[in-house]
Amino acid sequence: MPDARLPMPVARSASAAPAPPAIPFYSPDLGEAELRALQATLASRRLAGGAGQTERCHRLLAATLPDSLPLLTQSCTAALEMAALLLGLQPGDEVIMPSWTFCSTANAVLLRGAVPIFADVREDTLNLDAAAVAAAVTPRSRAVICVHYAGVGCDMAALQAVCRQHGLALVEDAAQAVGARWAGQPLGGFGVLGAFSYHASKNVTCGEGGALLVNDPALRDRAEILWEKGTDRLRFQRGEVARYSWQDVGSSFLPSEITAALLAVQLARVEEITEKRLAVWQRYDALLAPLAGNWGLRRPQIPQAAAHNGHIYHLRFPSRALRDHVLARLAAERIGASTHYEPLHLSAAGRRFGRAPGPLPVTEDAGATLLRLPLYGDLPPGEQERVVERLEAALAAIPH
Ligand SMILES: Cc1ncc(COP(=O)(O)O)c(C=O)c1O
């Protein structure tokens, strides 16, 4: 007799087919080398940050960005906070940024008492529109933070021109842009400062982590001090001073050697990881082209100058209702599709602390209609086909 308190095993029921495996929204690309690096670091007993593994990461970052000073951070959020400190933002200063971004871009500015000013993004890339930036400039404007959405570069020449014209500092929130380029140059290296994310959802990951790229040589010395709790410990390590002491404001921005050990392996694999993701991205694009035509879906548009990194594959639906319907159907099939940002100017904190000088129709449309599909390097082609097939079935089942 089966025990009535226990659920019936699914396999015993003749009619119920086994559920297809869940497809997660993201899945870090980790292998044996990552495991070995973590084991070796634990065995070394050198766990505090700023030692050999951190130096390895810095060397790997400097290999692609030789004119920058790279500093590992605990997150991209922390790197953006460091950037805001280095800009010397004062209460009441204005920083122009997209509303189509994560709240960390705005929080970094708010923590200095400055005001986020939200400008609209372009219809093609969902990246900051240089004309909207120019229209948002006031005598209080100090800086622009651009976001390379989905790892597709912003029009850097246009943004640099606006910033030059108005004497504004340009900072790149390159959270999603690890390994991506614009006009042949790595993203993160265009602004006075650039910030990367190595969060678990990003292409290259150590769970939680980031890096600040200090591209303006005038900010280097201070950046080193802020990074190490406001001390000149790095100068001491280089033998430039006999002892280190408190010099300036700062915080503990650096991650532990465990985090850095994992990241060093991932950074060394960035090209391989990017290639795998691009293959998945391109496959989605080919599979979805006919569907997009039939149902009025907008696929990502990649400008000629952008070498993107396959970070996100997104579709934009004709309406919020249709997007939400498809999202719910995919969720019911355990397919990890996801919307993206709630536009910051519509959020509670954005309304309270920020300002949008003009309407933001493209941002609001993206917030209402965009859907991201599961994407990771090891997503098998058969599973990808299942995602597209279920998406098509959801569209065919639109309630009238
Ligand atoms: C544009 C942007 N900036 C900053 C962040 C924050 O990154 P982190 O989680 O590394 O702090 C994110 C997170 O996804 C992001 O999308």
Tab-separated table of C-alpha atoms and ligand atoms in Angstrom:
chain	number	residue	atom	x	y	z
A	1	MET	CA	0.000	0.000	0.000
A	2	PRO	CA	1.419	3.429	-0.876
A	3	ASP	CA	1.710	5.799	2.068
A	4	ALA	CA	-1.153	8.300	1.612
A	5	ARG	CA	0.914	11.089	3.226
A	6	LEU	CA	3.498	10.992	0.422
A	7	PRO	CA	2.907	12.546	-2.999
A	8	MET	CA	2.565	10.048	-5.841
A	9	PRO	CA	5.798	9.803	-7.837
A	10	VAL	CA	5.144	11.439	-11.210
A	11	ALA	CA	6.655	8.493	-13.148
A	12	ARG	CA	3.953	6.086	-11.862
A	13	SER	CA	1.208	8.018	-13.598
A	14	ALA	CA	0.858	6.634	-17.126
A	15	SER	CA	-0.641	9.828	-18.595
A	16	ALA	CA	1.803	12.436	-17.173
A	17	ALA	CA	4.869	12.994	-19.384
A	18	PRO	CA	7.995	14.053	-17.483
A	19	ALA	CA	8.251	17.866	-17.329
A	20	PRO	CA	10.918	19.294	-19.683
A	21	PRO	CA	13.940	20.655	-17.819
A	22	ALA	CA	13.746	24.239	-16.677
A	23	ILE	CA	15.732	26.714	-18.764
A	24	PRO	CA	17.245	29.331	-16.451
A	25	PHE	CA	17.507	32.953	-17.513
A	26	TYR	CA	21.279	32.924	-16.974
A	27	SER	CA	23.917	30.412	-15.993
A	28	PRO	CA	27.585	31.276	-15.303
A	29	ASP	CA	30.128	29.679	-17.652
A	30	LEU	CA	32.318	27.868	-15.098
A	31	GLY	CA	34.707	24.946	-15.532
A	32	GLU	CA	37.490	22.946	-13.905
A	33	ALA	CA	39.990	25.807	-14.116
A	34	GLU	CA	37.778	27.990	-11.902
A	35	LEU	CA	37.514	25.178	-9.347
A	36	ARG	CA	41.287	24.630	-9.309
A	37	ALA	CA	41.965	28.362	-8.897
A	38	LEU	CA	39.625	28.554	-5.902
A	39	GLN	CA	41.173	25.465	-4.305
A	40	ALA	CA	44.707	26.793	-4.818
A	41	THR	CA	43.789	30.164	-3.315
A	42	LEU	CA	42.186	28.578	-0.265
A	43	ALA	CA	45.243	26.360	0.172
A	44	SER	CA	47.542	29.403	-0.039
A	45	ARG	CA	45.877	30.979	3.032
A	46	ARG	CA	46.317	34.419	1.343
A	47	LEU	CA	42.714	35.573	1.360
A	48	ALA	CA	42.794	39.334	2.012
A	49	GLY	CA	42.375	41.502	-1.087
A	50	GLY	CA	45.056	43.343	-3.021
A	51	ALA	CA	47.554	40.457	-3.337
A	52	GLY	CA	48.666	38.198	-6.219
A	53	GLN	CA	45.236	37.246	-7.591
A	54	THR	CA	44.093	40.874	-7.650
A	55	GLU	CA	47.317	41.813	-9.468
A	56	ARG	CA	46.639	39.046	-11.995
A	57	CYS	CA	43.198	40.521	-12.703
A	58	HIS	CA	44.682	44.006	-13.021
A	59	ARG	CA	47.283	42.746	-15.508
A	60	LEU	CA	44.591	40.992	-17.570
A	61	LEU	CA	42.457	44.153	-17.662
A	62	ALA	CA	45.483	46.306	-18.539
A	63	ALA	CA	46.266	43.974	-21.450
A	64	THR	CA	43.156	45.205	-23.295
A	65	LEU	CA	43.078	48.707	-21.789
A	66	PRO	CA	46.789	49.624	-21.538
A	67	ASP	CA	46.163	53.346	-20.911
A	68	SER	CA	43.845	52.748	-17.947
A	69	LEU	CA	44.476	52.064	-14.283
A	70	PRO	CA	42.183	49.107	-13.442
A	71	LEU	CA	41.006	48.624	-9.858
A	72	LEU	CA	38.901	45.609	-8.901
A	73	THR	CA	35.856	46.422	-6.804
A	74	GLN	CA	33.225	44.445	-4.914
A	75	SER	CA	30.630	45.284	-7.591
A	76	CYS	CA	29.889	47.643	-10.450
A	77	THR	CA	27.767	49.535	-7.925
A	78	ALA	CA	30.922	50.117	-5.836
A	79	ALA	CA	32.897	51.131	-8.951
A	80	LEU	CA	30.214	53.725	-9.809
A	81	GLU	CA	30.298	55.022	-6.225
A	82	MET	CA	34.067	55.400	-6.507
A	83	ALA	CA	33.597	57.201	-9.815
A	84	ALA	CA	31.172	59.670	-8.210
A	85	LEU	CA	33.698	60.334	-5.411
A	86	LEU	CA	36.504	60.864	-7.935
A	87	LEU	CA	34.404	63.334	-9.916
A	88	GLY	CA	34.148	65.412	-6.723
A	89	LEU	CA	30.380	65.778	-7.132
A	90	GLN	CA	28.830	68.330	-4.767
A	91	PRO	CA	25.256	68.603	-3.452
A	92	GLY	CA	23.036	70.086	-6.151
A	93	ASP	CA	25.318	69.116	-9.041
A	94	GLU	CA	23.444	67.478	-11.910
A	95	VAL	CA	24.475	64.266	-13.646
A	96	ILE	CA	22.728	63.323	-16.882
A	97	MET	CA	22.036	59.605	-17.365
A	98	PRO	CA	19.489	57.310	-18.996
A	99	SER	CA	16.359	56.395	-17.070
A	100	TRP	CA	16.749	53.035	-18.860
A	101	THR	CA	19.339	51.668	-16.415
A	102	PHE	CA	19.746	49.951	-13.064
A	103	CYS	CA	19.327	52.060	-9.933
A	104	SER	CA	23.064	51.770	-9.103
A	105	THR	CA	23.838	54.356	-11.801
A	106	ALA	CA	21.617	56.881	-10.006
A	107	ASN	CA	22.441	55.833	-6.428
A	108	ALA	CA	26.147	56.575	-6.946
A	109	VAL	CA	25.226	60.173	-7.755
A	110	LEU	CA	22.621	60.463	-4.979
A	111	LEU	CA	25.111	59.322	-2.362
A	112	ARG	CA	27.101	62.499	-3.123
A	113	GLY	CA	23.995	64.701	-2.832
A	114	ALA	CA	23.953	65.267	-6.595
A	115	VAL	CA	20.813	64.987	-8.751
A	116	PRO	CA	20.219	62.341	-11.444
A	117	ILE	CA	18.783	63.963	-14.578
A	118	PHE	CA	17.079	61.417	-16.809
A	119	ALA	CA	17.411	61.721	-20.588
A	120	ASP	CA	15.779	59.477	-23.178
A	121	VAL	CA	17.484	56.690	-25.101
A	122	ARG	CA	17.621	56.001	-28.832
A	123	GLU	CA	15.031	53.753	-30.460
A	124	ASP	CA	17.656	51.574	-32.187
A	125	THR	CA	20.041	50.672	-29.325
A	126	LEU	CA	18.227	51.887	-26.185
A	127	ASN	CA	21.449	53.786	-25.445
A	128	LEU	CA	21.614	57.425	-24.327
A	129	ASP	CA	20.563	59.823	-27.084
A	130	ALA	CA	23.231	62.539	-27.504
A	131	ALA	CA	20.600	65.082	-28.621
A	132	ALA	CA	18.535	64.398	-25.472
A	133	VAL	CA	21.687	64.834	-23.370
A	134	ALA	CA	22.414	68.204	-25.008
A	135	ALA	CA	18.812	69.298	-24.326
A	136	ALA	CA	19.160	68.364	-20.619
A	137	VAL	CA	22.295	70.456	-19.957
A	138	THR	CA	21.937	73.308	-17.425
A	139	PRO	CA	24.522	75.491	-15.630
A	140	ARG	CA	24.511	72.870	-12.806
A	141	SER	CA	25.408	69.932	-15.090
A	142	ARG	CA	28.707	68.303	-14.142
A	143	ALA	CA	28.831	64.889	-15.792
A	144	VAL	CA	27.148	62.353	-18.078
A	145	ILE	CA	26.956	58.644	-17.259
A	146	CYS	CA	26.224	56.556	-20.336
A	147	VAL	CA	25.163	52.900	-20.193
A	148	HIS	CA	26.101	50.435	-22.938
A	149	TYR	CA	22.800	48.553	-22.899
A	150	ALA	CA	23.072	44.820	-23.670
A	151	GLY	CA	26.806	45.243	-24.272
A	152	VAL	CA	26.150	47.308	-27.407
A	153	GLY	CA	28.268	50.454	-27.436
A	154	CYS	CA	26.762	53.939	-27.177
A	155	ASP	CA	27.626	56.376	-29.959
A	156	MET	CA	30.791	57.500	-28.201
A	157	ALA	CA	31.811	60.172	-30.721
A	158	ALA	CA	28.418	61.913	-30.346
A	159	LEU	CA	28.458	61.728	-26.525
A	160	GLN	CA	32.091	62.860	-26.324
A	161	ALA	CA	31.253	65.848	-28.551
A	162	VAL	CA	28.343	66.955	-26.290
A	163	CYS	CA	30.502	66.549	-23.174
A	164	ARG	CA	33.390	68.515	-24.733
A	165	GLN	CA	31.044	71.293	-25.831
A	166	HIS	CA	29.578	71.734	-22.333
A	167	GLY	CA	32.676	70.890	-20.248
A	168	LEU	CA	31.111	67.724	-18.736
A	169	ALA	CA	32.934	64.602	-17.535
A	170	LEU	CA	31.872	61.424	-19.356
A	171	VAL	CA	31.644	58.195	-17.310
A	172	GLU	CA	30.805	54.805	-18.831
A	173	ASP	CA	28.565	52.439	-16.922
A	174	ALA	CA	29.929	49.429	-18.805
A	175	ALA	CA	28.296	46.933	-16.406
A	176	GLN	CA	27.074	44.823	-19.352
A	177	ALA	CA	29.874	45.623	-21.795
A	178	VAL	CA	32.756	43.382	-20.693
A	179	GLY	CA	34.662	42.320	-23.824
A	180	ALA	CA	32.652	44.578	-26.173
A	181	ARG	CA	34.050	47.276	-28.466
A	182	TRP	CA	33.043	50.466	-30.228
A	183	ALA	CA	34.903	51.509	-33.368
A	184	GLY	CA	37.492	48.842	-32.559
A	185	GLN	CA	38.232	50.172	-29.051
A	186	PRO	CA	37.229	48.361	-25.839
A	187	LEU	CA	34.238	49.870	-24.052
A	188	GLY	CA	35.077	51.139	-20.588
A	189	GLY	CA	38.095	52.988	-21.961
A	190	PHE	CA	36.360	55.986	-23.582
A	191	GLY	CA	35.193	58.038	-20.599
A	192	VAL	CA	37.321	59.595	-17.852
A	193	LEU	CA	36.145	56.575	-15.837
A	194	GLY	CA	34.511	53.259	-16.766
A	195	ALA	CA	32.790	50.642	-14.573
A	196	PHE	CA	32.419	46.902	-15.271
A	197	SER	CA	30.207	44.327	-13.515
A	198	TYR	CA	31.181	40.724	-12.813
A	199	HIS	CA	27.860	39.852	-11.137
A	200	ALA	CA	26.677	36.247	-11.606
A	201	SER	CA	24.293	37.368	-14.367
A	202	LYS	CA	27.088	38.944	-16.427
A	203	ASN	CA	29.232	37.327	-19.153
A	204	VAL	CA	32.362	37.121	-16.981
A	205	THR	CA	31.660	36.533	-13.326
A	206	CYS	CA	32.960	36.027	-9.814
A	207	GLY	CA	29.491	36.071	-8.210
A	208	GLU	CA	29.640	39.676	-7.052
A	209	GLY	CA	32.408	41.882	-8.396
A	210	GLY	CA	33.345	44.801	-10.575
A	211	ALA	CA	36.177	46.998	-11.767
A	212	LEU	CA	36.793	50.703	-12.121
A	213	LEU	CA	38.829	51.782	-15.145
A	214	VAL	CA	40.585	55.038	-14.362
A	215	ASN	CA	41.240	56.425	-17.827
A	216	ASP	CA	42.097	60.025	-16.895
A	217	PRO	CA	45.716	60.046	-15.606
A	218	ALA	CA	44.881	63.034	-13.379
A	219	LEU	CA	42.558	60.818	-11.287
A	220	ARG	CA	44.934	57.876	-10.799
A	221	ASP	CA	46.695	58.816	-7.561
A	222	ARG	CA	43.471	59.683	-5.771
A	223	ALA	CA	41.754	56.548	-7.102
A	224	GLU	CA	44.431	54.326	-5.541
A	225	ILE	CA	43.919	56.035	-2.182
A	226	LEU	CA	40.100	55.928	-2.179
A	227	TRP	CA	40.262	52.243	-3.112
A	228	GLU	CA	42.352	51.341	-0.035
A	229	LYS	CA	40.221	52.945	2.693
A	230	GLY	CA	41.704	56.387	2.060
A	231	THR	CA	45.275	55.231	2.777
A	232	ASP	CA	48.469	55.257	0.687
A	233	ARG	CA	48.927	51.511	1.171
A	234	LEU	CA	49.632	50.934	-2.541
A	235	ARG	CA	52.506	53.429	-2.423
A	236	PHE	CA	53.823	51.605	0.644
A	237	GLN	CA	53.598	48.261	-1.205
A	238	ARG	CA	55.643	49.742	-4.070
A	239	GLY	CA	58.275	50.956	-1.578
A	240	GLU	CA	57.533	54.639	-2.264
A	241	VAL	CA	56.782	55.472	1.404
A	242	ALA	CA	58.144	53.929	4.625
A	243	ARG	CA	54.708	53.349	6.168
A	244	TYR	CA	51.149	53.866	5.103
A	245	SER	CA	48.632	56.147	6.754
A	246	TRP	CA	45.225	57.779	6.303
A	247	GLN	CA	45.384	60.375	3.508
A	248	ASP	CA	41.853	61.055	2.244
A	249	VAL	CA	38.262	59.790	2.304
A	250	GLY	CA	37.881	56.245	1.040
A	251	SER	CA	36.286	52.893	1.613
A	252	SER	CA	37.038	49.197	1.355
A	253	PHE	CA	36.349	48.866	-2.336
A	254	LEU	CA	38.614	45.889	-3.054
A	255	PRO	CA	37.343	42.289	-3.148
A	256	SER	CA	38.978	39.317	-1.445
A	257	GLU	CA	41.584	37.117	-3.124
A	258	ILE	CA	39.002	34.313	-3.352
A	259	THR	CA	36.844	36.520	-5.569
A	260	ALA	CA	39.879	37.709	-7.548
A	261	ALA	CA	41.143	34.132	-8.090
A	262	LEU	CA	37.838	33.129	-9.680
A	263	LEU	CA	37.711	36.324	-11.712
A	264	ALA	CA	41.262	35.923	-13.040
A	265	VAL	CA	40.319	32.617	-14.684
A	266	GLN	CA	37.164	34.147	-16.131
A	267	LEU	CA	38.975	37.239	-17.429
A	268	ALA	CA	41.511	35.025	-19.190
A	269	ARG	CA	38.555	33.265	-20.887
A	270	VAL	CA	36.690	36.418	-21.949
A	271	GLU	CA	37.121	35.846	-25.694
A	272	GLU	CA	36.022	32.204	-25.516
A	273	ILE	CA	33.004	33.089	-23.329
A	274	THR	CA	32.028	35.962	-25.639
A	275	GLU	CA	32.287	33.772	-28.748
A	276	LYS	CA	30.007	31.127	-27.233
A	277	ARG	CA	27.423	33.732	-26.246
A	278	LEU	CA	27.548	35.407	-29.656
A	279	ALA	CA	26.803	32.055	-31.317
A	280	VAL	CA	23.697	31.664	-29.114
A	281	TRP	CA	22.686	35.297	-29.735
A	282	GLN	CA	23.006	34.891	-33.521
A	283	ARG	CA	21.049	31.654	-33.440
A	284	TYR	CA	18.164	33.407	-31.643
A	285	ASP	CA	18.284	36.207	-34.180
A	286	ALA	CA	18.053	33.783	-37.111
A	287	LEU	CA	15.315	31.668	-35.479
A	288	LEU	CA	13.276	34.715	-34.546
A	289	ALA	CA	13.547	36.671	-37.816
A	290	PRO	CA	10.438	35.122	-39.442
A	291	LEU	CA	8.456	35.298	-36.205
A	292	ALA	CA	9.356	38.953	-35.724
A	293	GLY	CA	8.068	39.760	-39.208
A	294	ASN	CA	4.779	37.948	-38.609
A	295	TRP	CA	4.029	39.376	-35.183
A	296	GLY	CA	5.514	42.878	-35.336
A	297	LEU	CA	8.297	42.112	-32.859
A	298	ARG	CA	11.361	44.371	-32.808
A	299	ARG	CA	14.715	42.536	-32.704
A	300	PRO	CA	17.926	44.169	-31.366
A	301	GLN	CA	19.650	46.546	-33.791
A	302	ILE	CA	23.435	46.579	-33.756
A	303	PRO	CA	25.161	49.665	-35.199
A	304	GLN	CA	28.014	49.112	-37.643
A	305	ALA	CA	30.633	50.436	-35.182
A	306	ALA	CA	29.545	48.104	-32.357
A	307	ALA	CA	31.209	44.747	-31.709
A	308	HIS	CA	28.816	43.585	-28.988
A	309	ASN	CA	29.330	40.737	-26.533
A	310	GLY	CA	26.081	38.751	-26.740
A	311	HIS	CA	25.097	39.825	-23.237
A	312	ILE	CA	21.327	40.084	-23.813
A	313	TYR	CA	18.930	38.906	-26.501
A	314	HIS	CA	15.774	40.977	-26.269
A	315	LEU	CA	12.547	41.388	-28.198
A	316	ARG	CA	10.129	44.289	-28.050
A	317	PHE	CA	6.436	43.452	-28.434
A	318	PRO	CA	3.725	45.653	-29.951
A	319	SER	CA	2.123	46.132	-26.511
A	320	ARG	CA	2.649	45.587	-22.794
A	321	ALA	CA	-0.320	43.200	-22.718
A	322	LEU	CA	1.224	40.958	-25.372
A	323	ARG	CA	4.660	41.011	-23.694
A	324	ASP	CA	3.131	40.097	-20.325
A	325	HIS	CA	1.032	37.350	-21.884
A	326	VAL	CA	4.112	35.754	-23.507
A	327	LEU	CA	6.149	36.168	-20.314
A	328	ALA	CA	3.468	34.389	-18.266
A	329	ARG	CA	3.203	31.524	-20.785
A	330	LEU	CA	6.985	31.047	-20.850
A	331	ALA	CA	7.137	31.138	-17.036
A	332	ALA	CA	4.445	28.426	-16.913
A	333	GLU	CA	6.713	26.296	-19.109
A	334	ARG	CA	9.661	26.978	-16.756
A	335	ILE	CA	11.466	29.086	-19.367
A	336	GLY	CA	13.356	31.886	-17.621
A	337	ALA	CA	12.516	34.878	-19.792
A	338	SER	CA	12.531	38.246	-18.058
A	339	THR	CA	11.530	41.887	-18.509
A	340	HIS	CA	14.222	44.441	-17.758
A	341	TYR	CA	14.357	47.842	-16.069
A	342	GLU	CA	11.471	49.698	-14.580
A	343	PRO	CA	12.352	53.171	-15.980
A	344	LEU	CA	14.004	55.029	-13.104
A	345	HIS	CA	11.976	58.213	-13.599
A	346	LEU	CA	8.782	56.179	-12.964
A	347	SER	CA	10.093	54.472	-9.800
A	348	ALA	CA	9.388	55.757	-6.275
A	349	ALA	CA	13.013	56.829	-5.666
A	350	GLY	CA	13.424	58.236	-9.159
A	351	ARG	CA	10.377	60.497	-8.704
A	352	ARG	CA	11.612	61.585	-5.287
A	353	PHE	CA	15.293	62.210	-6.033
A	354	GLY	CA	15.672	62.591	-9.801
A	355	ARG	CA	14.320	64.760	-12.563
A	356	ALA	CA	13.319	64.197	-16.168
A	357	PRO	CA	13.422	67.531	-18.009
A	358	GLY	CA	11.502	66.178	-21.007
A	359	PRO	CA	9.295	63.234	-21.987
A	360	LEU	CA	10.971	59.818	-22.246
A	361	PRO	CA	8.804	57.934	-24.755
A	362	VAL	CA	11.433	55.422	-25.910
A	363	THR	CA	12.372	54.519	-22.326
A	364	GLU	CA	8.734	54.069	-21.325
A	365	ASP	CA	8.031	51.937	-24.378
A	366	ALA	CA	11.057	49.703	-23.609
A	367	GLY	CA	9.949	49.333	-19.988
A	368	ALA	CA	6.503	48.201	-21.132
A	369	THR	CA	7.342	45.986	-24.104
A	370	LEU	CA	10.848	44.494	-23.765
A	371	LEU	CA	11.441	40.834	-22.964
A	372	ARG	CA	14.844	39.146	-22.512
A	373	LEU	CA	15.288	35.494	-23.450
A	374	PRO	CA	17.459	32.965	-21.599
A	375	LEU	CA	21.050	33.338	-22.804
A	376	TYR	CA	24.259	31.619	-21.708
A	377	GLY	CA	27.126	30.026	-23.594
A	378	ASP	CA	26.148	26.462	-22.729
A	379	LEU	CA	22.482	26.800	-23.768
A	380	PRO	CA	22.015	23.763	-26.057
A	381	PRO	CA	20.598	24.463	-29.557
A	382	GLY	CA	17.665	22.111	-28.861
A	383	GLU	CA	16.708	24.123	-25.786
A	384	GLN	CA	17.006	27.335	-27.736
A	385	GLU	CA	14.644	25.943	-30.345
A	386	ARG	CA	12.230	25.034	-27.545
A	387	VAL	CA	12.292	28.639	-26.264
A	388	VAL	CA	11.442	29.979	-29.729
A	389	GLU	CA	8.828	27.305	-30.364
A	390	ARG	CA	7.093	28.003	-27.029
A	391	LEU	CA	7.277	31.730	-27.705
A	392	GLU	CA	5.553	31.195	-31.037
A	393	ALA	CA	2.926	28.990	-29.379
A	394	ALA	CA	2.302	31.757	-26.812
A	395	LEU	CA	1.798	34.281	-29.594
A	396	ALA	CA	-0.599	31.931	-31.378
A	397	ALA	CA	-2.608	31.646	-28.154
A	398	ILE	CA	-3.216	35.360	-27.720
A	399	PRO	CA	-6.560	35.890	-26.014
A	400	HIS	CA	-8.896	37.904	-28.245
B	1	LIG	C1	23.645	49.274	-16.156
B	1	LIG	C2	23.988	48.662	-14.838
B	1	LIG	N1	24.791	49.337	-13.975
B	1	LIG	C3	25.142	48.819	-12.790
B	1	LIG	C4	24.721	47.578	-12.396
B	1	LIG	C5	25.127	47.035	-11.056
B	1	LIG	O1	26.096	46.021	-11.169
B	1	LIG	P1	26.548	45.188	-9.872
B	1	LIG	O2	25.512	44.152	-9.620
B	1	LIG	O3	27.876	44.578	-10.264
B	1	LIG	O4	26.702	46.150	-8.754
B	1	LIG	C6	23.885	46.834	-13.237
B	1	LIG	C7	23.406	45.512	-12.824
B	1	LIG	O5	22.924	44.712	-13.550
B	1	LIG	C8	23.518	47.387	-14.493
B	1	LIG	O6	22.695	46.738	-15.344
